[in-house]
CSV table of C-alpha atoms in Angstrom, one decimal:
chain,number,residue,atom,x,y,z
A,7,UNK,CA,85.6,68.6,120.6
A,8,UNK,CA,85.0,71.7,118.3
A,9,UNK,CA,86.8,70.3,115.3
A,10,UNK,CA,85.7,72.8,112.4
A,11,UNK,CA,84.0,75.1,114.6
A,12,UNK,CA,86.0,78.0,112.9
A,13,UNK,CA,84.1,77.6,109.8
A,14,UNK,CA,81.2,79.7,111.3
A,15,UNK,CA,83.5,82.8,111.3
A,16,UNK,CA,83.3,82.8,107.6
A,17,UNK,CA,79.5,83.3,107.5
A,18,UNK,CA,79.6,86.2,109.8
A,19,UNK,CA,82.5,87.7,107.6
A,20,UNK,CA,80.2,87.3,104.5
A,21,UNK,CA,77.0,88.6,106.2
A,22,UNK,CA,78.9,91.7,107.2
A,23,UNK,CA,80.3,92.4,103.8
A,24,UNK,CA,76.5,92.2,102.6
A,25,UNK,CA,75.1,94.3,105.3
A,26,UNK,CA,73.3,91.3,106.7
A,27,UNK,CA,74.9,92.1,110.1
A,28,UNK,CA,74.1,95.9,111.0
A,29,UNK,CA,76.7,97.5,112.9
A,30,UNK,CA,79.3,95.1,112.2
A,31,UNK,CA,82.3,96.0,110.4
A,32,UNK,CA,84.3,93.5,108.2
A,33,UNK,CA,86.9,92.0,110.8
A,34,UNK,CA,90.6,91.6,110.0
A,35,UNK,CA,90.7,87.8,110.4
A,36,UNK,CA,91.5,87.2,107.1
A,37,UNK,CA,93.6,90.4,106.1
A,38,UNK,CA,96.5,88.8,107.4
A,39,UNK,CA,99.0,86.6,106.0
A,40,UNK,CA,101.5,84.4,107.5
A,41,UNK,CA,105.2,86.0,107.3
A,42,UNK,CA,107.8,84.7,109.8
A,43,UNK,CA,110.2,87.4,110.3
A,44,UNK,CA,113.8,86.7,111.8
A,45,UNK,CA,112.6,88.9,114.8
A,46,UNK,CA,110.0,86.4,115.6
A,47,UNK,CA,112.2,83.6,115.9
A,48,UNK,CA,113.9,85.6,118.7
A,49,UNK,CA,110.6,86.4,120.1
A,50,UNK,CA,109.7,82.6,120.1
A,51,UNK,CA,113.1,82.1,122.3
A,52,UNK,CA,116.7,81.7,121.5
A,53,UNK,CA,116.6,78.1,123.2
A,54,UNK,CA,113.8,77.1,120.4
A,55,UNK,CA,116.0,78.7,117.5
A,56,UNK,CA,119.0,76.9,118.5
A,57,UNK,CA,117.1,73.5,119.0
A,58,UNK,CA,115.5,73.8,115.4
A,59,UNK,CA,118.7,75.3,114.0
A,60,UNK,CA,117.0,78.1,112.5
A,61,UNK,CA,119.0,79.8,110.0
A,62,UNK,CA,122.4,77.9,110.7
A,63,UNK,CA,121.5,74.4,109.6
A,64,UNK,CA,122.6,73.0,106.3
A,65,UNK,CA,119.6,71.8,103.8
A,66,UNK,CA,118.3,68.6,105.5
A,67,UNK,CA,117.0,65.3,104.1
A,68,UNK,CA,113.4,64.4,103.8
A,69,UNK,CA,111.7,64.1,107.4
A,70,UNK,CA,110.2,60.6,108.2
A,71,UNK,CA,106.5,60.3,108.4
A,72,UNK,CA,104.9,61.8,111.8
A,73,UNK,CA,103.1,59.4,114.1
A,74,UNK,CA,100.2,59.9,116.1
A,75,UNK,CA,101.8,61.3,119.4
A,76,UNK,CA,103.3,64.0,116.9
A,77,UNK,CA,100.4,65.8,116.1
A,78,UNK,CA,98.0,65.0,119.1
A,79,UNK,CA,100.2,66.1,122.1
A,80,UNK,CA,98.8,65.0,125.8
A,81,UNK,CA,100.3,66.7,128.8
A,82,UNK,CA,100.3,64.4,132.1
A,83,UNK,CA,97.9,65.7,134.4
A,84,UNK,CA,99.9,67.5,137.3
A,85,UNK,CA,99.7,65.5,140.8
A,86,UNK,CA,101.7,68.0,142.8
A,87,UNK,CA,102.6,71.7,142.8
A,88,UNK,CA,105.9,71.0,141.4
A,89,UNK,CA,104.3,69.4,138.3
A,90,UNK,CA,103.1,72.7,137.2
A,91,UNK,CA,106.6,73.8,136.1
A,92,UNK,CA,106.3,71.0,133.3
A,93,UNK,CA,103.2,72.6,132.0
A,94,UNK,CA,102.5,75.5,130.0
A,95,UNK,CA,100.6,78.2,131.8
A,96,UNK,CA,97.8,79.9,129.4
A,97,UNK,CA,98.8,83.5,130.8
A,98,UNK,CA,102.7,82.9,130.0
A,99,UNK,CA,101.9,82.4,126.1
A,100,UNK,CA,103.1,85.7,124.5
A,101,UNK,CA,101.7,87.5,121.3
A,102,UNK,CA,103.7,88.8,118.5
A,103,UNK,CA,107.2,90.1,118.7
A,104,UNK,CA,107.1,93.4,120.6
A,105,UNK,CA,103.2,93.2,121.4
A,106,UNK,CA,102.0,93.1,125.0
A,107,UNK,CA,99.0,91.1,124.2
A,108,UNK,CA,99.1,87.4,124.8
A,109,UNK,CA,97.7,84.8,122.8
A,110,UNK,CA,94.7,84.7,125.0
A,111,UNK,CA,94.0,88.1,126.0
A,112,UNK,CA,92.2,89.5,129.1
A,113,UNK,CA,89.2,90.6,127.0
A,114,UNK,CA,88.9,87.3,125.4
A,115,UNK,CA,89.5,85.4,128.6
A,116,UNK,CA,86.6,87.6,130.1
A,117,UNK,CA,84.4,86.9,127.1
A,118,UNK,CA,85.0,83.2,127.5
A,119,UNK,CA,84.0,83.1,131.1
A,120,UNK,CA,80.9,85.1,130.6
A,121,UNK,CA,79.9,83.1,127.6
A,122,UNK,CA,80.6,79.7,129.6
A,123,UNK,CA,78.2,80.9,132.2
A,124,UNK,CA,75.6,82.6,130.3
A,125,UNK,CA,75.4,81.1,126.8
A,126,UNK,CA,71.8,81.5,125.6
A,127,UNK,CA,70.7,84.9,124.1
A,128,UNK,CA,68.0,86.8,125.6
A,129,UNK,CA,64.3,85.7,124.8
A,130,UNK,CA,65.4,82.2,123.6
A,131,UNK,CA,63.0,79.5,125.5
A,132,UNK,CA,64.5,77.6,128.3
A,133,UNK,CA,65.7,74.4,127.1
A,134,UNK,CA,66.1,73.0,130.8
A,135,UNK,CA,70.1,73.1,130.4
A,136,UNK,CA,71.5,74.3,133.7
A,137,UNK,CA,74.3,77.0,133.8
A,138,UNK,CA,78.0,76.2,134.1
A,139,UNK,CA,79.0,77.1,137.6
A,140,UNK,CA,83.1,78.1,137.7
A,141,UNK,CA,84.7,79.0,140.9
A,142,UNK,CA,86.1,82.2,141.6
A,143,UNK,CA,89.8,80.8,141.4
A,144,UNK,CA,88.9,79.3,137.8
A,145,UNK,CA,87.8,82.8,136.6
A,146,UNK,CA,91.4,84.0,136.7
A,147,UNK,CA,93.6,83.2,133.7
A,148,UNK,CA,96.6,82.3,136.1
A,149,UNK,CA,94.7,79.2,136.8
A,150,UNK,CA,94.5,77.9,133.3
A,151,UNK,CA,97.2,75.5,131.8
A,152,UNK,CA,97.7,73.6,128.3
A,153,UNK,CA,96.6,70.1,128.5
A,154,UNK,CA,96.7,68.9,125.1
A,155,UNK,CA,97.9,70.4,121.5
A,156,UNK,CA,96.3,69.0,118.4
A,157,UNK,CA,97.6,69.8,115.0
A,158,UNK,CA,95.0,69.4,112.3
A,159,UNK,CA,95.3,70.1,108.5
A,160,UNK,CA,91.5,70.1,107.9
A,161,UNK,CA,88.6,70.9,110.0
A,162,UNK,CA,85.9,69.9,110.0
A,163,UNK,CA,87.1,66.8,108.3
A,164,UNK,CA,89.5,65.4,105.7
A,165,UNK,CA,87.6,63.1,103.6
A,166,UNK,CA,86.8,64.2,100.1
A,167,UNK,CA,83.1,64.6,100.6
A,168,UNK,CA,83.6,66.9,103.8
A,169,UNK,CA,85.9,69.0,101.8
A,170,UNK,CA,84.0,69.3,99.0
A,171,UNK,CA,80.9,70.8,100.9
A,172,UNK,CA,83.1,73.0,103.8
A,173,UNK,CA,86.4,73.3,102.2
A,174,UNK,CA,89.5,72.8,104.5
A,175,UNK,CA,90.9,74.8,107.2
A,176,UNK,CA,94.0,73.9,108.9
A,177,UNK,CA,94.0,74.4,112.8
A,178,UNK,CA,96.0,74.4,115.9
A,179,UNK,CA,93.9,73.7,118.8
A,180,UNK,CA,94.8,73.9,122.5
A,181,UNK,CA,92.8,72.0,124.9
A,182,UNK,CA,92.9,74.1,128.3
A,183,UNK,CA,91.8,73.2,131.7
A,184,UNK,CA,91.9,75.1,135.2
A,185,UNK,CA,94.4,73.9,138.0
A,186,UNK,CA,94.7,75.6,141.3
A,187,UNK,CA,96.6,74.9,144.4
A,188,UNK,CA,95.6,75.0,147.9
A,189,UNK,CA,95.9,73.5,151.5
A,190,UNK,CA,94.9,69.9,150.0
A,191,UNK,CA,97.2,70.3,147.0
A,192,UNK,CA,96.6,70.3,143.4
A,193,UNK,CA,93.0,70.3,142.0
A,194,UNK,CA,92.4,69.7,138.3
A,195,UNK,CA,89.0,71.1,137.7
A,196,UNK,CA,86.1,69.4,135.5
A,197,UNK,CA,86.4,72.1,133.1
A,198,UNK,CA,88.0,72.4,129.7
A,199,UNK,CA,88.2,74.7,126.8
A,200,UNK,CA,89.5,74.7,123.2
A,201,UNK,CA,91.4,77.8,121.7
A,202,UNK,CA,91.3,77.2,117.9
A,203,UNK,CA,94.0,79.1,115.7
A,204,UNK,CA,93.0,78.8,111.9
A,205,UNK,CA,95.3,79.1,108.8
A,206,UNK,CA,93.1,79.8,106.0
A,207,UNK,CA,93.0,82.5,103.1
A,208,UNK,CA,90.2,84.1,101.3
A,209,UNK,CA,87.3,81.5,101.1
A,210,UNK,CA,85.9,80.0,98.1
A,211,UNK,CA,82.3,80.8,97.1
A,212,UNK,CA,79.6,78.7,98.8
A,213,UNK,CA,77.9,75.7,97.1
A,214,UNK,CA,74.7,76.3,95.4
A,215,UNK,CA,72.2,76.1,98.4
A,216,UNK,CA,74.5,76.6,101.1
A,217,UNK,CA,74.4,80.3,101.5
A,218,UNK,CA,75.7,82.2,103.4
A,219,UNK,CA,78.5,79.7,104.1
A,220,UNK,CA,81.5,80.1,101.8
A,221,UNK,CA,84.3,77.2,101.9
A,222,UNK,CA,87.4,77.1,103.7
A,223,UNK,CA,90.5,77.7,101.4
A,224,UNK,CA,93.7,76.4,103.2
A,225,UNK,CA,97.0,78.3,103.9
A,226,UNK,CA,99.0,75.3,103.4
A,227,UNK,CA,102.2,77.3,103.2
A,228,UNK,CA,101.8,78.7,106.6
A,229,UNK,CA,100.9,75.4,108.1
A,230,UNK,CA,103.5,73.4,106.4
A,231,UNK,CA,106.2,75.6,108.7
A,232,UNK,CA,104.3,74.0,111.8
A,233,UNK,CA,104.6,70.6,110.5
A,234,UNK,CA,108.3,71.2,109.6
A,235,UNK,CA,109.0,72.4,113.3
A,236,UNK,CA,107.0,69.4,114.7
A,237,UNK,CA,109.0,67.1,112.8
A,238,UNK,CA,112.2,68.7,113.8
A,239,UNK,CA,111.0,68.4,117.5
A,240,UNK,CA,110.4,64.5,117.0
A,241,UNK,CA,113.8,63.9,115.7
A,242,UNK,CA,115.6,65.9,118.4
A,243,UNK,CA,113.7,63.8,121.0
A,244,UNK,CA,115.0,60.7,119.1
A,245,UNK,CA,118.6,61.8,119.3
A,246,UNK,CA,118.5,62.8,123.2
A,247,UNK,CA,118.5,66.6,122.6
A,248,UNK,CA,116.0,67.3,125.4
A,249,UNK,CA,117.3,65.9,128.7
A,250,UNK,CA,119.9,63.7,127.4
A,251,UNK,CA,117.8,60.9,126.9
A,252,UNK,CA,116.6,59.3,123.6
A,253,UNK,CA,112.6,59.4,123.4
A,254,UNK,CA,110.6,57.6,120.7
A,255,UNK,CA,107.2,59.1,119.6
A,256,UNK,CA,106.0,56.0,117.9
A,257,UNK,CA,103.1,53.8,118.9
A,258,UNK,CA,99.7,54.1,120.3
A,259,UNK,CA,98.5,57.5,121.4
A,260,UNK,CA,99.2,58.3,125.1
A,261,UNK,CA,100.6,61.0,127.3
A,262,UNK,CA,103.4,62.4,125.0
A,263,UNK,CA,106.5,60.3,125.8
A,264,UNK,CA,108.7,63.6,125.5
A,265,UNK,CA,106.5,65.0,128.5
A,266,UNK,CA,107.4,62.7,131.2
A,267,UNK,CA,110.7,61.9,132.8
A,268,UNK,CA,114.2,63.7,132.3
A,269,UNK,CA,113.3,65.3,128.8
A,270,UNK,CA,109.9,66.9,130.3
A,271,UNK,CA,110.7,70.4,131.3
A,272,UNK,CA,113.1,70.9,128.1
A,273,UNK,CA,110.6,69.5,125.6
A,274,UNK,CA,107.8,71.7,127.5
A,275,UNK,CA,110.2,75.0,126.8
A,276,UNK,CA,110.3,74.1,123.1
A,277,UNK,CA,106.7,73.3,122.8
A,278,UNK,CA,105.8,76.7,124.4
A,279,UNK,CA,108.4,78.5,121.9
A,280,UNK,CA,106.9,76.7,118.9
A,281,UNK,CA,103.5,78.0,120.0
A,282,UNK,CA,104.6,81.5,120.1
A,283,UNK,CA,106.6,81.5,117.1
A,284,UNK,CA,103.5,80.1,114.8
A,285,UNK,CA,100.3,81.5,116.6
A,286,UNK,CA,99.1,84.7,117.0
A,287,UNK,CA,95.8,86.4,118.5
A,288,UNK,CA,94.6,87.3,115.0
A,289,UNK,CA,94.1,83.7,114.4
A,290,UNK,CA,92.0,82.8,117.5
A,291,UNK,CA,88.4,83.3,116.2
A,292,UNK,CA,86.6,80.1,117.7
A,293,UNK,CA,86.6,78.5,121.3
A,294,UNK,CA,84.7,75.9,123.0
A,295,UNK,CA,84.0,75.2,126.8
A,296,UNK,CA,82.6,72.4,128.6
A,297,UNK,CA,82.0,72.8,132.3
A,298,UNK,CA,79.7,71.7,135.3
A,299,UNK,CA,77.2,72.6,137.6
A,300,UNK,CA,78.7,70.8,140.7
A,301,UNK,CA,79.0,68.0,140.9
A,302,UNK,CA,77.4,67.5,137.4
A,303,UNK,CA,75.7,67.7,134.8
A,304,UNK,CA,78.3,68.6,132.1
A,305,UNK,CA,77.2,71.5,129.7
A,306,UNK,CA,78.8,72.1,126.4
A,307,UNK,CA,79.0,75.6,124.6
A,308,UNK,CA,81.0,76.7,121.3
A,309,UNK,CA,81.8,80.3,120.6
A,310,UNK,CA,83.3,82.4,117.7
A,311,UNK,CA,84.6,85.8,117.1
A,312,UNK,CA,82.4,88.4,115.1
A,313,UNK,CA,83.0,91.8,113.8
A,314,UNK,CA,82.5,94.4,116.6
A,315,UNK,CA,80.1,91.8,118.4
A,316,UNK,CA,83.5,90.1,119.6
A,317,UNK,CA,83.2,86.4,121.0
A,318,UNK,CA,79.6,85.2,121.1
A,319,UNK,CA,78.2,81.7,121.7
A,320,UNK,CA,76.7,79.9,118.6
A,321,UNK,CA,73.6,77.6,118.3
A,322,UNK,CA,74.2,73.9,118.3
A,323,UNK,CA,74.2,72.7,114.5
A,324,UNK,CA,72.4,69.7,115.6
A,325,UNK,CA,69.7,71.4,117.6
A,326,UNK,CA,66.9,73.6,117.0
A,327,UNK,CA,68.6,76.7,115.4
A,328,UNK,CA,68.2,78.8,118.9
A,329,UNK,CA,69.9,77.0,121.6
A,330,UNK,CA,73.7,77.1,122.1
A,331,UNK,CA,74.3,74.9,125.0
A,332,UNK,CA,73.7,70.9,125.4
A,333,UNK,CA,73.8,69.1,128.8
A,334,UNK,CA,74.6,65.8,129.8
A,335,UNK,CA,73.6,64.4,133.3
A,336,UNK,CA,74.1,61.1,134.9
A,337,UNK,CA,71.4,61.7,137.7
A,338,UNK,CA,67.8,62.9,137.1
A,339,UNK,CA,65.1,61.3,134.4
A,340,UNK,CA,66.6,63.1,131.3
A,341,UNK,CA,70.2,62.8,130.8
A,342,UNK,CA,70.8,64.7,127.3
A,343,UNK,CA,69.4,67.9,127.1
A,344,UNK,CA,68.1,69.4,124.4
A,345,UNK,CA,67.6,66.1,122.7
A,346,UNK,CA,69.6,66.4,119.4
A,347,UNK,CA,68.6,65.7,115.7
A,348,UNK,CA,71.8,64.7,114.1
A,349,UNK,CA,72.3,64.2,110.3
A,350,UNK,CA,75.2,61.7,110.2
A,351,UNK,CA,73.5,59.1,108.1
A,352,UNK,CA,72.7,61.4,105.2
A,353,UNK,CA,75.0,62.4,102.3
A,354,UNK,CA,77.6,64.9,103.8
A,355,UNK,CA,76.1,68.2,103.4
A,356,UNK,CA,76.8,71.9,104.3
A,357,UNK,CA,73.3,72.5,105.5
A,358,UNK,CA,72.8,72.3,109.2
A,359,UNK,CA,70.9,74.4,112.2
A,360,UNK,CA,73.6,77.0,113.1
A,361,UNK,CA,73.0,80.3,111.9
A,362,UNK,CA,71.4,79.3,108.7
A,363,UNK,CA,68.1,80.9,107.8
A,364,UNK,CA,66.0,78.8,107.8
A,365,UNK,CA,68.1,76.1,109.4
A,366,UNK,CA,68.0,72.3,108.2
A,367,UNK,CA,64.7,71.2,109.3
A,368,UNK,CA,64.6,68.3,111.6
A,369,UNK,CA,62.7,66.2,109.5
A,370,UNK,CA,65.2,66.2,106.7
A,371,UNK,CA,68.1,65.2,108.8
A,372,UNK,CA,68.6,61.5,109.4
A,373,UNK,CA,71.5,60.4,112.0
A,374,UNK,CA,72.3,58.7,115.3
A,375,UNK,CA,73.5,59.8,118.9
A,376,UNK,CA,74.3,58.2,122.1
A,377,UNK,CA,71.1,59.9,123.5
A,378,UNK,CA,69.4,57.0,121.8
A,379,UNK,CA,70.8,54.4,124.2
A,380,UNK,CA,71.6,57.1,127.0
A,381,UNK,CA,68.1,57.9,127.3
A,382,UNK,CA,66.5,54.9,126.2
A,383,UNK,CA,67.3,51.1,125.7
A,384,UNK,CA,69.1,49.5,122.8
A,385,UNK,CA,70.3,46.2,122.3
A,386,UNK,CA,74.5,46.1,122.3
A,387,UNK,CA,74.4,45.4,118.5
A,388,UNK,CA,72.7,49.0,117.9
A,389,UNK,CA,74.9,50.6,120.4
A,390,UNK,CA,77.8,49.3,118.5
A,391,UNK,CA,76.4,50.9,115.1
A,392,UNK,CA,75.7,54.2,117.0
A,393,UNK,CA,79.2,54.6,118.3
A,394,UNK,CA,80.9,53.2,115.3
A,395,UNK,CA,79.3,56.0,113.1
A,396,UNK,CA,79.9,58.7,115.8
A,397,UNK,CA,83.7,57.7,115.9
A,398,UNK,CA,84.0,57.9,112.2
A,399,UNK,CA,85.2,61.5,111.0
A,400,UNK,CA,84.4,60.7,107.6
A,401,UNK,CA,80.7,60.5,108.6
A,402,UNK,CA,80.5,62.6,111.5
A,403,UNK,CA,81.7,65.9,112.4
A,404,UNK,CA,80.8,69.1,114.3
A,405,UNK,CA,77.9,70.3,111.9
A,406,UNK,CA,76.1,66.9,111.7
A,407,UNK,CA,76.7,65.3,115.1
A,408,UNK,CA,76.0,66.7,118.6
A,409,UNK,CA,78.7,67.7,121.5
A,410,UNK,CA,77.3,64.9,124.0
A,411,UNK,CA,77.6,62.0,121.3
A,412,UNK,CA,81.1,62.9,120.5
A,413,UNK,CA,82.0,63.0,124.3
A,414,UNK,CA,80.5,59.7,125.3
A,415,UNK,CA,81.1,57.7,122.2
A,416,UNK,CA,84.0,55.7,124.2
A,417,UNK,CA,83.3,56.0,128.0
A,418,UNK,CA,79.6,54.6,127.5
A,419,UNK,CA,80.4,51.5,125.6
A,420,UNK,CA,83.4,50.8,127.9
A,421,UNK,CA,81.7,51.2,131.2
A,422,UNK,CA,78.5,49.1,129.7
A,423,UNK,CA,81.3,46.3,128.7
A,424,UNK,CA,79.7,46.0,125.3
A,425,UNK,CA,81.2,43.0,123.6
A,426,UNK,CA,83.5,43.6,120.6
A,427,UNK,CA,84.0,47.2,121.2
A,428,UNK,CA,87.5,48.4,120.6
A,429,UNK,CA,89.7,51.2,120.8
A,430,UNK,CA,92.4,51.0,118.2
A,431,UNK,CA,95.1,53.3,118.5
A,432,UNK,CA,95.1,54.4,122.0
A,433,UNK,CA,96.9,53.0,125.0
A,434,UNK,CA,95.1,51.2,127.5
A,435,UNK,CA,96.1,53.4,130.5
A,436,UNK,CA,94.6,56.4,128.8
A,437,UNK,CA,91.1,55.2,128.0
A,438,UNK,CA,88.2,56.7,130.3
A,439,UNK,CA,87.3,54.5,133.1
A,440,UNK,CA,84.0,55.9,133.9
A,441,UNK,CA,81.0,56.6,132.3
A,442,UNK,CA,80.6,60.2,133.1
A,443,UNK,CA,84.1,60.9,131.9
A,444,UNK,CA,83.4,63.3,128.8
A,445,UNK,CA,87.0,64.1,128.1
A,446,UNK,CA,88.2,63.4,124.5
A,447,UNK,CA,91.7,64.6,124.9
A,448,UNK,CA,92.5,65.9,128.4
A,449,UNK,CA,92.3,65.6,131.9
A,450,UNK,CA,89.3,63.8,134.0
A,451,UNK,CA,89.0,64.4,137.7
A,452,UNK,CA,86.5,61.8,139.1
A,453,UNK,CA,84.2,63.3,141.4
A,454,UNK,CA,83.0,60.0,142.4
A,455,UNK,CA,86.1,58.3,143.0
A,456,UNK,CA,88.7,61.0,143.9
A,457,UNK,CA,92.3,60.7,143.4
A,458,UNK,CA,94.5,62.2,140.7
A,459,UNK,CA,93.1,63.4,137.4
A,460,UNK,CA,93.2,60.7,134.8
A,461,UNK,CA,94.9,61.4,131.5
A,462,UNK,CA,92.1,60.5,128.7
A,463,UNK,CA,92.0,59.7,125.0
A,464,UNK,CA,89.1,58.8,123.2
A,465,UNK,CA,88.4,56.7,120.0
A,466,UNK,CA,87.0,59.7,118.1
A,467,UNK,CA,90.4,61.5,119.0
A,468,UNK,CA,92.4,58.6,117.8
A,469,UNK,CA,90.1,58.3,114.4
A,470,UNK,CA,90.7,62.0,113.9
A,471,UNK,CA,94.2,61.7,114.6
A,472,UNK,CA,94.9,58.8,112.2
A,473,UNK,CA,93.2,60.7,109.3
A,474,UNK,CA,95.6,63.9,110.1
A,475,UNK,CA,98.7,61.6,110.3
A,476,UNK,CA,97.7,60.2,106.9
A,477,UNK,CA,97.3,63.3,105.2
A,478,UNK,CA,100.0,65.2,106.6
A,479,UNK,CA,102.2,62.6,105.5
A,480,UNK,CA,101.2,62.2,102.1
A,481,UNK,CA,100.2,65.8,101.3
A,482,UNK,CA,102.3,68.4,103.6
A,483,UNK,CA,105.3,66.8,105.0
A,484,UNK,CA,108.6,67.5,102.7
A,485,UNK,CA,106.3,69.4,100.1
C-alpha cells in the first residue's frame, strides 16, 4: 500500500515555485540533507550504539547479502496486554536530538485522523464511498503501534522502465495499526496506516509531456547508512547478540524471527533506536490509511504534505481525477467503488489521474483490476491473468493500479481456490485466510471468525520485497 506516494510531493513543490499554488510557500522537504552527528547516535540510544559498535569497531569485512525478512520486518500481532512491551508505540518514537517533537507529531496525527474520516474536497460529487468511522480510543496516538517496517530503495518501482519515468525515491515505510485494551483483553482494530519517510535529493526535470511532475533523484548515501545498520542487526541476531539466542533471518517472508522468543524485546529496542537514528519528521511527507465503516466496508485514502496547506488527501491516480477514497465491500450490490480505470497494460508512463491537468483520460488507459471478477464473472484463467499483472511490480504500481486491486490480489484467488495460484516467497502461516482480509503486510482481525489478529503477507508484498533485496544486494550493499 502506497509504495511511491511520495512522488506527489514533488509536483506540489514545483507548482509552488511557479506560482501555481497561490498562498503556498516553498516547503523545506528538500532543503535538508542527511547528516548523522555523533550526538544523534546518543539520541538513538546507547544500547543501539553499543549494539552496532558505532565508533569503536575496526573496519569490517563485506556484509553478506540481505534476505527478505531483513528489509520487510513484520511484528507479531499482540494477543495479550503483555505483548505490547515487544511492540514499538508510535507515540514513543522520538524526533531529532534535542527536539521535543516526535517522529509523528500531534499536529500530523490530528490531520491524519481528520483526512481519514473526511477525505473528499467540498463540492466533489458523492461517489458512493462510505466514510471511515474511527472509535474514540483510536483517535489517540497512544493507541497506535508499529506493525511492520519496510525498507525500499526505490518507489514507485525498481524496474528500468519505472525509474526512467518517475526516477527513484528510497523510502522507509512504517505500517501502523491501533491496538486498545479493555475488560475483554487486547483488541487489534481493522485499521492501518502508512507513514512514509523519503530519502531524495533535488529532483530531475520531468519528461516531455509529464509536467508538472519532476523525477526523483535518490539520496543513496543517506539510504546506504540504513542498509548498513540493517545488515549489522542481521549479523548480531545470527551471533546471539539479542537474548543470547542465535536467530537466522533467511527463508520465506514471515513474522520476523528476531521478534519472537528470547530475542524479541532486545531486538525491538534495537529497531526502535535505528528508526530514531535514521528518520526525522522532515522526511515524513506522505501517508495512507485504510479503515472501515463497521463492520465493513474497507476504505482507502492517500495523503501528502503540501506547503502551508499541510497534509491533504489526494485523488486516486486510477480514478477520475476528483475522488480521493476507494471502497471495497463484501455485502451490497456493488463491491468496488468507484470503479477504477487502470493503466497497467500500457507501456509505463508518468501520466495518470492524480493532480495532473488534464488527467490521463480513461479512454487512453488500458489495464486490469480485481473489480473485474469481484463485481463480475470471469473464468479462472482470466482471474489468474489479472492477479499476475497486479502482483508484478514491474507492471503495476501506485500510479497505474488501484488500491483495492493491490489489497485483494492474494486473498481473493485463495478464497476462490483458483487452481495453479501460488504465492512464492511467503510462509503459508501468514497467507490471508479470508477473502475480506485486505492487509498486504500487517495484522488482520476477523470480524466474522473472531480470535486473535492474524499476521498477513501477500504475494504483492513478497514480489516488491524480492525486487528490493535484489537491488540492495547488487547496488547498495558494501558500496
